């Protein structure tokens, strides 16, 4: 048997279904791989060896009993530590939740289990999903398998690195401003942010509720689509979940793989001129756009004049929502409690707990958000940012009257060296220059590898109208067929 960890999810599911290999063998191969490389990568915060093998055994028993298996049965998956997992530690990369074992599964995790996938464990992330490098994880950074002195992106760096290091064929991320797509881009993997409300937030530890979107990460577009199909769709337990079926993203990925984009109109955003982006990234993007044109796509320029205000608007809206969401971490209900010696007031204990439990970036955001929402400043900051959000949504709406999808690089720069941007938060924020508009609008967007710059992966972003997730998969699969997948150097 060839190395099971090098196979795609589709290939693994096929072998398990035909009985050529067992889910237990597949799971063990991935656990062994984690054992061999994760001390160098640190993609995982928790590996659930027992739980994974038990889940795999169930799949094998069901197969032996002749039960019908789903399209991803027996396939291992790594889950970002932002999603609750019943009885399995969930930290959100923060000390404030260290040791917390949630009493319930998030909807995404429940659906993964129901589909017969095998959860290997929980992946590292920037604390509370705030960051672009995993350097803000309270448990130490994840390293990029392409170059372990470089960042794997963030906040979901663990989920992306696990794929590039062949520790898992599939993983789950969450994208508030780019945390699925940017890690995908810098690790040479595929990351998709579904339409907001297309995947459930039930059991997703909230950062910025109007933006947070869980989604699939994989090494191929088809694998990402299959995972999307499994986790997506309406959930009555999430009040912003959209009550419509998931568009047929799998069929779209298969259609795209035929390599014909005749009649598809793609828009290059005029305002994404490349200012602030590395020339190597822009060159790889332009080559990939040309490859799409050769497949029949019609490529035009589209102006989105308000995109340049997306970053500042995001850095008011997201911190404002986080300042409210994170109020629940008070030392009373969850995880850490500091200073409760019987002599201190409740307020003092809360304050000491939050002082000790939150890292500097989280505190910075809580302070910015609290300020932006305070009376007298609300209209000037939060109110203005919401108006900008509306203008950006209008840019998208009018763009999609002209084209089927928008294209851009995913990130302005390739993976940067660990430690090179932490001193200046603004430099870190720039990583999401191209990804944030889609979050403010709510539409789906995907990052697909499109080549290398200085030997490091470059991501290509495709943004589609809300609920047209299938459209981005079609273009993404066509691009993948034209430029191929990337193979990271051997660790
Ligand atoms: N990097 C962005 C931030 O720090 C986006 C994070 C995310 O998508 N979770 O807020």
Short mmCIF file of C-alpha atoms and ligand atoms in Angstrom, two decimals:
data_model
loop_
_atom_site.label_atom_id
_atom_site.label_comp_id
_atom_site.label_asym_id
_atom_site.label_seq_id
_atom_site.Cartn_x
_atom_site.Cartn_y
_atom_site.Cartn_z
CA UNK A 1 0.00 0.00 0.00
CA UNK A 2 1.34 3.42 -0.93
CA UNK A 3 1.73 6.02 1.82
CA UNK A 4 -1.83 6.58 3.03
CA UNK A 5 -1.01 10.07 4.28
CA UNK A 6 -0.21 11.27 0.75
CA UNK A 7 -3.65 10.40 -0.64
CA UNK A 8 -6.55 12.75 -1.19
CA UNK A 9 -9.73 12.39 0.85
CA UNK A 10 -11.51 11.05 -2.25
CA UNK A 11 -8.86 8.37 -2.69
CA UNK A 12 -8.94 7.39 0.99
CA UNK A 13 -12.74 7.15 1.04
CA UNK A 14 -12.59 4.97 -2.09
CA UNK A 15 -10.09 2.56 -0.53
CA UNK A 16 -12.07 2.32 2.70
CA UNK A 17 -15.34 1.75 0.84
CA UNK A 18 -13.84 -1.00 -1.33
CA UNK A 19 -12.19 -2.64 1.64
CA UNK A 20 -8.67 -2.27 0.21
CA UNK A 21 -7.73 -0.57 3.44
CA UNK A 22 -9.52 -0.03 6.74
CA UNK A 23 -10.42 3.23 8.44
CA UNK A 24 -8.30 2.09 11.38
CA UNK A 25 -5.24 1.65 9.14
CA UNK A 26 -5.78 5.08 7.60
CA UNK A 27 -6.21 6.66 11.02
CA UNK A 28 -3.14 4.93 12.45
CA UNK A 29 -1.05 6.10 9.49
CA UNK A 30 -2.03 9.69 10.19
CA UNK A 31 -1.49 9.36 13.94
CA UNK A 32 1.99 7.95 13.20
CA UNK A 33 2.71 10.86 10.89
CA UNK A 34 1.62 13.32 13.58
CA UNK A 35 3.91 11.51 16.01
CA UNK A 36 6.80 11.79 13.55
CA UNK A 37 6.54 15.45 12.52
CA UNK A 38 4.33 17.46 14.85
CA UNK A 39 7.12 18.33 17.28
CA UNK A 40 8.56 20.34 14.35
CA UNK A 41 5.24 21.68 12.99
CA UNK A 42 3.06 22.06 16.09
CA UNK A 43 -0.16 21.96 14.10
CA UNK A 44 -2.02 20.24 16.92
CA UNK A 45 -2.93 21.44 20.39
CA UNK A 46 -4.57 18.13 21.22
CA UNK A 47 -4.45 14.75 19.49
CA UNK A 48 -7.41 12.51 20.32
CA UNK A 49 -5.78 9.13 19.64
CA UNK A 50 -8.38 7.05 21.46
CA UNK A 51 -11.37 8.92 20.06
CA UNK A 52 -10.00 8.76 16.51
CA UNK A 53 -9.34 5.01 16.60
CA UNK A 54 -12.75 4.38 18.15
CA UNK A 55 -14.46 6.41 15.40
CA UNK A 56 -12.47 4.55 12.76
CA UNK A 57 -13.49 1.18 14.21
CA UNK A 58 -17.14 2.20 13.96
CA UNK A 59 -16.69 2.92 10.24
CA UNK A 60 -15.00 -0.45 9.68
CA UNK A 61 -17.76 -2.26 11.58
CA UNK A 62 -20.46 -0.49 9.59
CA UNK A 63 -18.76 -1.42 6.35
CA UNK A 64 -18.44 -5.05 7.46
CA UNK A 65 -22.17 -5.02 8.25
CA UNK A 66 -22.92 -3.82 4.72
CA UNK A 67 -24.11 -0.34 5.75
CA UNK A 68 -23.93 2.40 3.17
CA UNK A 69 -20.98 4.72 3.82
CA UNK A 70 -21.00 8.44 3.07
CA UNK A 71 -18.53 9.98 0.61
CA UNK A 72 -16.01 10.86 3.34
CA UNK A 73 -16.44 7.86 5.66
CA UNK A 74 -13.16 6.81 7.22
CA UNK A 75 -11.33 10.00 6.22
CA UNK A 76 -9.37 11.72 9.01
CA UNK A 77 -10.03 15.38 9.71
CA UNK A 78 -8.33 17.91 11.98
CA UNK A 79 -10.53 20.54 13.63
CA UNK A 80 -9.54 24.10 14.53
CA UNK A 81 -9.65 24.54 18.28
CA UNK A 82 -12.32 27.21 17.93
CA UNK A 83 -15.07 24.57 17.62
CA UNK A 84 -16.47 22.81 20.66
CA UNK A 85 -15.90 19.07 20.87
CA UNK A 86 -17.76 17.13 23.53
CA UNK A 87 -15.35 15.95 26.22
CA UNK A 88 -12.33 16.94 24.13
CA UNK A 89 -10.32 20.02 25.21
CA UNK A 90 -11.25 23.26 23.43
CA UNK A 91 -8.96 26.21 24.19
CA UNK A 92 -9.36 28.66 21.25
CA UNK A 93 -5.60 29.04 21.58
CA UNK A 94 -6.12 30.88 24.88
CA UNK A 95 -4.99 30.30 28.45
CA UNK A 96 -8.40 31.47 29.63
CA UNK A 97 -9.95 28.21 28.41
CA UNK A 98 -7.06 25.89 29.25
CA UNK A 99 -8.39 22.54 30.37
CA UNK A 100 -12.00 23.25 29.39
CA UNK A 101 -13.82 20.22 28.04
CA UNK A 102 -17.09 21.35 26.47
CA UNK A 103 -20.28 19.46 27.35
CA UNK A 104 -21.47 19.50 23.74
CA UNK A 105 -20.36 19.22 20.11
CA UNK A 106 -20.57 22.10 17.69
CA UNK A 107 -22.88 21.46 14.72
CA UNK A 108 -19.89 21.20 12.38
CA UNK A 109 -18.27 18.51 14.54
CA UNK A 110 -21.58 16.69 14.91
CA UNK A 111 -21.96 16.62 11.13
CA UNK A 112 -18.39 15.42 10.70
CA UNK A 113 -19.08 12.53 13.07
CA UNK A 114 -22.39 11.68 11.40
CA UNK A 115 -20.58 11.53 8.05
CA UNK A 116 -18.17 8.92 9.42
CA UNK A 117 -15.09 11.14 9.26
CA UNK A 118 -12.49 10.54 11.93
CA UNK A 119 -11.51 13.51 14.08
CA UNK A 120 -7.78 13.35 14.78
CA UNK A 121 -7.64 16.29 17.15
CA UNK A 122 -7.71 20.05 17.59
CA UNK A 123 -5.45 22.42 15.70
CA UNK A 124 -3.46 25.42 16.85
CA UNK A 125 -4.67 28.95 16.18
CA UNK A 126 -4.10 32.56 17.12
CA UNK A 127 -5.82 33.25 20.42
CA UNK A 128 -9.58 33.68 19.80
CA UNK A 129 -8.83 33.63 16.04
CA UNK A 130 -7.21 37.07 16.20
CA UNK A 131 -4.11 37.10 14.06
CA UNK A 132 -2.53 36.08 10.78
CA UNK A 133 0.35 33.84 11.81
CA UNK A 134 -0.57 31.64 14.86
CA UNK A 135 2.15 33.54 16.73
CA UNK A 136 -0.61 34.88 18.99
CA UNK A 137 -1.49 31.37 20.17
CA UNK A 138 -0.94 31.11 23.92
CA UNK A 139 0.59 27.69 23.26
CA UNK A 140 3.38 28.73 20.89
CA UNK A 141 3.38 29.15 17.11
CA UNK A 142 2.72 26.59 14.39
CA UNK A 143 5.44 26.31 11.74
CA UNK A 144 5.03 26.27 7.99
CA UNK A 145 5.96 22.86 6.53
CA UNK A 146 7.45 24.67 3.50
CA UNK A 147 10.00 26.36 5.76
CA UNK A 148 9.74 25.80 9.49
CA UNK A 149 11.24 29.21 10.23
CA UNK A 150 8.19 30.79 8.62
CA UNK A 151 4.58 31.29 9.68
CA UNK A 152 1.79 29.02 8.37
CA UNK A 153 -0.68 31.89 8.30
CA UNK A 154 -3.43 32.53 10.78
CA UNK A 155 -5.53 32.41 12.60
CA UNK A 156 -6.06 28.84 11.39
CA UNK A 157 -2.38 28.06 10.82
CA UNK A 158 -2.66 24.70 12.54
CA UNK A 159 -5.42 23.49 10.23
CA UNK A 160 -3.45 24.50 7.12
CA UNK A 161 -0.07 23.23 8.34
CA UNK A 162 -1.62 19.85 9.22
CA UNK A 163 -2.56 19.47 5.54
CA UNK A 164 0.79 20.60 4.13
CA UNK A 165 2.64 18.32 6.58
CA UNK A 166 0.43 15.35 5.55
CA UNK A 167 -0.82 14.96 9.11
CA UNK A 168 -4.43 15.14 7.88
CA UNK A 169 -6.06 15.12 4.42
CA UNK A 170 -8.87 17.43 5.56
CA UNK A 171 -9.30 20.10 8.19
CA UNK A 172 -11.78 22.66 9.41
CA UNK A 173 -11.06 26.36 9.81
CA UNK A 174 -13.02 29.51 10.58
CA UNK A 175 -12.80 32.70 8.59
CA UNK A 176 -13.65 36.09 10.09
CA UNK A 177 -11.30 38.20 7.99
CA UNK A 178 -9.27 35.61 6.11
CA UNK A 179 -8.30 32.92 8.62
CA UNK A 180 -9.11 30.02 6.28
CA UNK A 181 -7.90 31.56 3.02
CA UNK A 182 -4.67 33.23 4.14
CA UNK A 183 -3.28 30.09 5.84
CA UNK A 184 -4.34 28.14 2.73
CA UNK A 185 -2.44 30.58 0.52
CA UNK A 186 0.84 30.54 2.46
CA UNK A 187 0.90 26.75 2.91
CA UNK A 188 -0.03 25.89 -0.69
CA UNK A 189 -3.36 24.32 0.27
CA UNK A 190 -7.02 25.03 -0.52
CA UNK A 191 -9.19 27.00 1.91
CA UNK A 192 -12.80 28.03 1.38
CA UNK A 193 -14.91 30.55 3.25
CA UNK A 194 -18.54 29.61 2.56
CA UNK A 195 -21.33 32.17 2.29
CA UNK A 196 -21.91 33.66 5.74
CA UNK A 197 -24.74 31.65 7.30
CA UNK A 198 -24.10 28.73 4.95
CA UNK A 199 -22.22 26.87 7.69
CA UNK A 200 -23.38 26.78 11.28
CA UNK A 201 -21.80 28.87 14.04
CA UNK A 202 -23.41 26.75 16.78
CA UNK A 203 -20.50 25.74 19.02
CA UNK A 204 -18.04 28.04 17.27
CA UNK A 205 -16.46 30.17 19.99
CA UNK A 206 -17.51 33.65 18.90
CA UNK A 207 -15.00 36.29 17.83
CA UNK A 208 -17.03 38.59 15.56
CA UNK A 209 -20.46 37.06 15.14
CA UNK A 210 -21.51 38.98 12.03
CA UNK A 211 -18.38 37.77 10.21
CA UNK A 212 -17.38 34.35 11.67
CA UNK A 213 -17.74 31.56 9.09
CA UNK A 214 -16.51 28.01 9.57
CA UNK A 215 -15.36 26.24 6.42
CA UNK A 216 -13.34 23.48 4.74
CA UNK A 217 -9.58 23.17 4.20
CA UNK A 218 -8.02 20.48 2.01
CA UNK A 219 -5.18 19.77 -0.41
CA UNK A 220 -7.47 19.64 -3.45
CA UNK A 221 -10.51 21.61 -4.57
CA UNK A 222 -12.70 18.50 -4.87
CA UNK A 223 -11.81 17.41 -1.33
CA UNK A 224 -12.71 20.87 -0.04
CA UNK A 225 -16.05 20.71 -1.88
CA UNK A 226 -16.86 17.30 -0.42
CA UNK A 227 -16.11 18.56 3.07
CA UNK A 228 -18.14 21.72 2.43
CA UNK A 229 -21.11 19.58 1.43
CA UNK A 230 -20.86 17.53 4.62
CA UNK A 231 -20.61 20.46 7.06
CA UNK A 232 -22.84 22.99 5.31
CA UNK A 233 -26.56 23.64 5.30
CA UNK A 234 -29.24 25.00 7.56
CA UNK A 235 -28.99 24.64 11.33
CA UNK A 236 -31.97 25.75 13.42
CA UNK A 237 -29.62 26.22 16.41
CA UNK A 238 -27.88 29.14 14.67
CA UNK A 239 -30.16 32.15 14.24
CA UNK A 240 -28.15 33.47 11.27
CA UNK A 241 -28.04 30.13 9.47
CA UNK A 242 -29.61 30.39 6.02
CA UNK A 243 -32.53 28.00 5.46
CA UNK A 244 -31.52 26.85 1.98
CA UNK A 245 -29.64 23.73 0.86
CA UNK A 246 -25.90 23.92 0.15
CA UNK A 247 -25.37 24.64 -3.56
CA UNK A 248 -23.99 21.58 -5.33
CA UNK A 249 -20.34 22.46 -4.78
CA UNK A 250 -19.15 18.92 -5.54
CA UNK A 251 -20.76 18.88 -8.99
CA UNK A 252 -19.30 22.35 -9.59
CA UNK A 253 -15.80 21.19 -8.66
CA UNK A 254 -16.16 18.23 -11.04
CA UNK A 255 -17.41 20.51 -13.79
CA UNK A 256 -14.48 22.87 -13.26
CA UNK A 257 -12.05 19.97 -13.47
CA UNK A 258 -13.10 19.42 -17.09
CA UNK A 259 -11.13 22.59 -17.79
CA UNK A 260 -13.72 24.51 -19.76
CA UNK A 261 -14.57 28.02 -18.60
CA UNK A 262 -16.24 29.19 -21.80
CA UNK A 263 -18.81 31.86 -21.00
CA UNK A 264 -17.48 32.53 -17.49
CA UNK A 265 -16.74 36.20 -16.87
CA UNK A 266 -14.14 37.04 -14.19
CA UNK A 267 -13.35 40.47 -12.78
CA UNK A 268 -9.95 41.70 -11.65
CA UNK A 269 -10.50 44.36 -8.98
CA UNK A 270 -9.06 47.63 -10.30
CA UNK A 271 -8.29 48.91 -6.81
CA UNK A 272 -6.13 45.86 -5.98
CA UNK A 273 -3.31 47.40 -7.97
CA UNK A 274 -0.59 45.50 -6.22
CA UNK A 275 0.35 48.38 -3.97
CA UNK A 276 1.60 46.85 -0.76
CA UNK A 277 1.90 43.45 -2.43
CA UNK A 278 5.07 41.57 -3.33
CA UNK A 279 5.89 41.64 -7.08
CA UNK A 280 6.37 37.84 -7.08
CA UNK A 281 2.84 37.39 -5.73
CA UNK A 282 1.35 39.72 -8.35
CA UNK A 283 3.29 37.93 -11.12
CA UNK A 284 2.00 34.49 -10.04
CA UNK A 285 -1.52 35.91 -9.88
CA UNK A 286 -1.31 37.38 -13.39
CA UNK A 287 0.08 34.11 -14.83
CA UNK A 288 -2.79 32.19 -13.24
CA UNK A 289 -5.36 34.65 -14.57
CA UNK A 290 -3.88 34.11 -18.01
CA UNK A 291 -4.21 30.35 -17.55
CA UNK A 292 -7.91 30.87 -16.79
CA UNK A 293 -8.28 32.97 -19.93
CA UNK A 294 -6.80 30.09 -21.93
CA UNK A 295 -9.57 27.86 -20.54
CA UNK A 296 -12.11 30.22 -22.08
CA UNK A 297 -12.81 32.65 -19.25
CA UNK A 298 -13.41 36.26 -20.20
CA UNK A 299 -11.30 38.45 -17.89
CA UNK A 300 -12.17 42.12 -17.40
CA UNK A 301 -11.40 44.86 -14.90
CA UNK A 302 -14.05 45.85 -12.37
CA UNK A 303 -13.87 48.83 -10.05
CA UNK A 304 -14.75 48.34 -6.38
CA UNK A 305 -13.99 51.84 -5.09
CA UNK A 306 -14.69 51.17 -1.41
CA UNK A 307 -12.50 48.08 -1.03
CA UNK A 308 -9.69 50.33 0.14
CA UNK A 309 -11.65 51.09 3.31
CA UNK A 310 -12.30 47.43 4.11
CA UNK A 311 -9.32 46.94 6.40
CA UNK A 312 -10.02 49.94 8.66
CA UNK A 313 -13.74 49.14 8.77
CA UNK A 314 -12.98 45.54 9.72
CA UNK A 315 -10.63 46.64 12.49
CA UNK A 316 -13.49 48.57 14.08
CA UNK A 317 -16.32 46.08 13.52
CA UNK A 318 -14.44 42.92 14.53
CA UNK A 319 -12.96 44.37 17.77
CA UNK A 320 -16.34 45.91 18.66
CA UNK A 321 -18.09 42.58 18.38
CA UNK A 322 -15.25 40.78 20.16
CA UNK A 323 -15.33 43.21 23.08
CA UNK A 324 -18.91 42.17 23.65
CA UNK A 325 -18.49 38.44 22.89
CA UNK A 326 -15.46 38.01 25.14
CA UNK A 327 -17.24 39.51 28.15
CA UNK A 328 -18.42 35.98 28.97
CA UNK A 329 -14.90 34.88 29.91
CA UNK A 330 -15.00 36.10 33.46
CA UNK A 331 -13.58 33.25 35.55
CA UNK A 332 -17.05 32.31 36.73
CA UNK A 333 -18.45 30.18 33.96
CA UNK A 334 -15.49 28.79 32.00
CA UNK A 335 -11.91 27.68 32.44
CA UNK A 336 -9.39 29.80 34.30
CA UNK A 337 -10.10 31.55 37.62
CA UNK A 338 -7.44 33.69 39.29
CA UNK A 339 -7.33 35.26 42.77
CA UNK A 340 -10.40 33.56 44.25
CA UNK A 341 -8.95 33.32 47.77
CA UNK A 342 -12.08 34.23 49.69
CA UNK A 343 -10.90 37.80 50.38
CA UNK A 344 -11.46 39.36 46.98
CA UNK A 345 -14.60 40.79 45.43
CA UNK A 346 -16.17 39.18 42.37
CA UNK A 347 -15.05 42.14 40.31
CA UNK A 348 -11.44 41.76 41.42
CA UNK A 349 -11.44 38.04 40.59
CA UNK A 350 -12.90 38.74 37.15
CA UNK A 351 -10.33 41.40 36.52
CA UNK A 352 -7.38 39.25 37.67
CA UNK A 353 -8.66 36.31 35.62
CA UNK A 354 -8.97 38.37 32.44
CA UNK A 355 -5.61 40.03 33.06
CA UNK A 356 -3.91 36.63 33.36
CA UNK A 357 -5.99 34.69 30.83
CA UNK A 358 -5.97 36.94 27.75
CA UNK A 359 -2.89 37.65 25.66
CA UNK A 360 -1.82 41.10 24.42
CA UNK A 361 -3.56 41.00 21.02
CA UNK A 362 -6.88 39.97 22.56
CA UNK A 363 -6.60 42.74 25.14
CA UNK A 364 -5.76 45.25 22.42
CA UNK A 365 -8.89 44.29 20.48
CA UNK A 366 -11.14 44.38 23.55
CA UNK A 367 -9.88 47.88 24.34
CA UNK A 368 -10.31 49.16 20.77
CA UNK A 369 -13.80 47.64 20.58
CA UNK A 370 -14.90 48.98 23.93
CA UNK A 371 -13.70 52.44 22.93
CA UNK A 372 -15.35 52.30 19.50
CA UNK A 373 -18.68 51.35 21.07
CA UNK A 374 -18.61 53.85 23.91
CA UNK A 375 -21.14 56.63 24.01
CA UNK A 376 -19.90 59.71 22.21
CA UNK A 377 -17.60 57.69 19.94
CA UNK A 378 -20.08 55.12 18.63
CA UNK A 379 -21.24 57.21 15.66
CA UNK A 380 -17.73 58.32 14.76
CA UNK A 381 -16.23 54.81 14.73
CA UNK A 382 -18.59 51.84 14.81
CA UNK A 383 -21.39 53.67 13.00
CA UNK A 384 -19.04 54.88 10.26
CA UNK A 385 -17.55 51.42 9.84
CA UNK A 386 -21.03 49.94 9.38
CA UNK A 387 -21.73 52.52 6.66
CA UNK A 388 -18.51 51.53 4.92
CA UNK A 389 -19.61 47.92 5.16
CA UNK A 390 -22.78 48.79 3.27
CA UNK A 391 -20.78 50.59 0.58
CA UNK A 392 -18.52 47.56 0.17
CA UNK A 393 -21.57 45.32 -0.17
CA UNK A 394 -22.85 47.65 -2.89
CA UNK A 395 -19.49 47.40 -4.67
CA UNK A 396 -19.89 43.61 -4.72
CA UNK A 397 -23.49 43.80 -5.89
CA UNK A 398 -22.64 46.06 -8.77
CA UNK A 399 -19.52 44.00 -9.63
CA UNK A 400 -21.63 40.86 -9.85
CA UNK A 401 -23.93 42.59 -12.32
CA UNK A 402 -20.88 42.75 -14.59
CA UNK A 403 -19.03 39.49 -13.86
CA UNK A 404 -19.65 36.01 -12.45
CA UNK A 405 -16.83 36.15 -9.91
CA UNK A 406 -14.02 38.42 -8.77
CA UNK A 407 -10.40 37.29 -8.70
CA UNK A 408 -7.33 38.54 -6.81
CA UNK A 409 -4.26 37.26 -5.03
CA UNK A 410 -5.27 35.85 -1.62
CA UNK A 411 -2.52 37.60 0.31
CA UNK A 412 -0.16 40.46 -0.50
CA UNK A 413 2.91 38.48 0.62
CA UNK A 414 4.18 34.91 0.94
CA UNK A 415 4.81 33.27 4.34
CA UNK A 416 6.96 35.63 6.39
CA UNK A 417 9.62 34.65 8.94
CA UNK A 418 8.38 33.90 12.45
CA UNK A 419 8.89 36.98 14.62
CA UNK A 420 9.14 39.47 11.76
CA UNK A 421 5.72 41.14 12.14
CA UNK A 422 4.69 40.72 15.77
CA UNK A 423 6.26 44.00 16.89
CA UNK A 424 3.88 46.04 14.75
CA UNK A 425 0.24 44.88 14.82
CA UNK A 426 -0.51 46.97 11.72
CA UNK A 427 1.96 44.92 9.66
CA UNK A 428 0.13 41.78 10.79
CA UNK A 429 -3.27 43.28 9.90
CA UNK A 430 -2.09 43.90 6.31
CA UNK A 431 -2.03 40.14 5.66
CA UNK A 432 -5.80 40.31 5.14
CA UNK A 433 -5.86 43.21 2.71
CA UNK A 434 -7.49 41.11 -0.05
CA UNK A 435 -9.58 38.72 2.04
CA UNK A 436 -11.54 41.08 4.30
CA UNK A 437 -13.94 42.57 1.69
CA UNK A 438 -15.66 39.18 1.19
CA UNK A 439 -16.23 38.87 4.95
CA UNK A 440 -17.80 42.32 5.19
CA UNK A 441 -20.08 41.44 2.27
CA UNK A 442 -20.80 37.86 3.37
CA UNK A 443 -20.17 36.12 0.07
CA UNK A 444 -18.13 32.96 -0.47
CA UNK A 445 -14.43 33.09 -1.33
CA UNK A 446 -11.78 30.45 -1.86
CA UNK A 447 -7.99 30.37 -2.01
CA UNK A 448 -6.30 27.94 -4.40
CA UNK A 449 -2.54 27.53 -4.88
CA UNK A 450 -1.40 29.20 -8.11
CA UNK A 451 2.38 28.84 -8.05
CA UNK A 452 5.48 29.85 -6.14
CA UNK A 453 7.29 33.10 -5.42
CA UNK A 454 10.81 32.76 -3.97
CA UNK A 455 10.06 29.04 -3.56
CA UNK A 456 7.02 29.72 -1.36
CA UNK A 457 3.32 29.18 -2.21
CA UNK A 458 1.09 31.91 -3.60
CA UNK A 459 -2.70 31.76 -3.28
CA UNK A 460 -5.29 32.82 -5.85
CA UNK A 461 -8.61 34.09 -4.51
CA UNK A 462 -12.01 33.67 -6.19
CA UNK A 463 -14.94 35.62 -4.70
CA UNK A 464 -18.53 34.82 -5.70
CA UNK A 465 -21.99 36.26 -4.95
CA UNK A 466 -23.71 35.14 -1.74
CA UNK A 467 -25.14 31.62 -2.06
CA UNK A 468 -23.18 31.01 -5.30
CA UNK A 469 -20.51 28.94 -3.54
CA UNK A 470 -20.68 26.43 -6.39
CA UNK A 471 -19.44 29.07 -8.83
CA UNK A 472 -16.17 29.62 -6.98
CA UNK A 473 -15.53 25.87 -6.82
CA UNK A 474 -15.94 25.58 -10.56
CA UNK A 475 -13.34 28.28 -11.26
CA UNK A 476 -11.05 26.96 -8.49
CA UNK A 477 -11.09 23.41 -9.88
CA UNK A 478 -10.39 24.71 -13.38
CA UNK A 479 -7.40 26.67 -12.07
CA UNK A 480 -6.13 23.67 -10.13
CA UNK A 481 -6.32 21.59 -13.29
CA UNK A 482 -4.36 24.20 -15.20
CA UNK A 483 -1.60 24.93 -12.67
CA UNK A 484 -1.58 21.71 -10.61
CA UNK A 485 -1.38 21.19 -6.87
CA UNK A 486 1.75 22.09 -4.91
CA UNK A 487 3.88 19.51 -3.13
CA UNK A 488 5.65 20.81 -0.03
CA UNK A 489 9.26 19.76 0.57
CA UNK A 490 9.69 16.59 2.63
CA UNK A 491 9.82 17.28 6.34
N1 LIG B 1 -6.29 38.16 10.61
C1 LIG B 1 -7.59 38.66 10.88
C2 LIG B 1 -7.67 39.12 12.31
O1 LIG B 1 -6.69 39.10 12.95
C3 LIG B 1 -8.63 37.64 10.55
C4 LIG B 1 -8.82 36.63 11.59
C5 LIG B 1 -9.86 35.60 11.26
O2 LIG B 1 -10.32 35.47 10.12
N2 LIG B 1 -10.27 34.88 12.27
O3 LIG B 1 -8.68 39.50 12.80
#
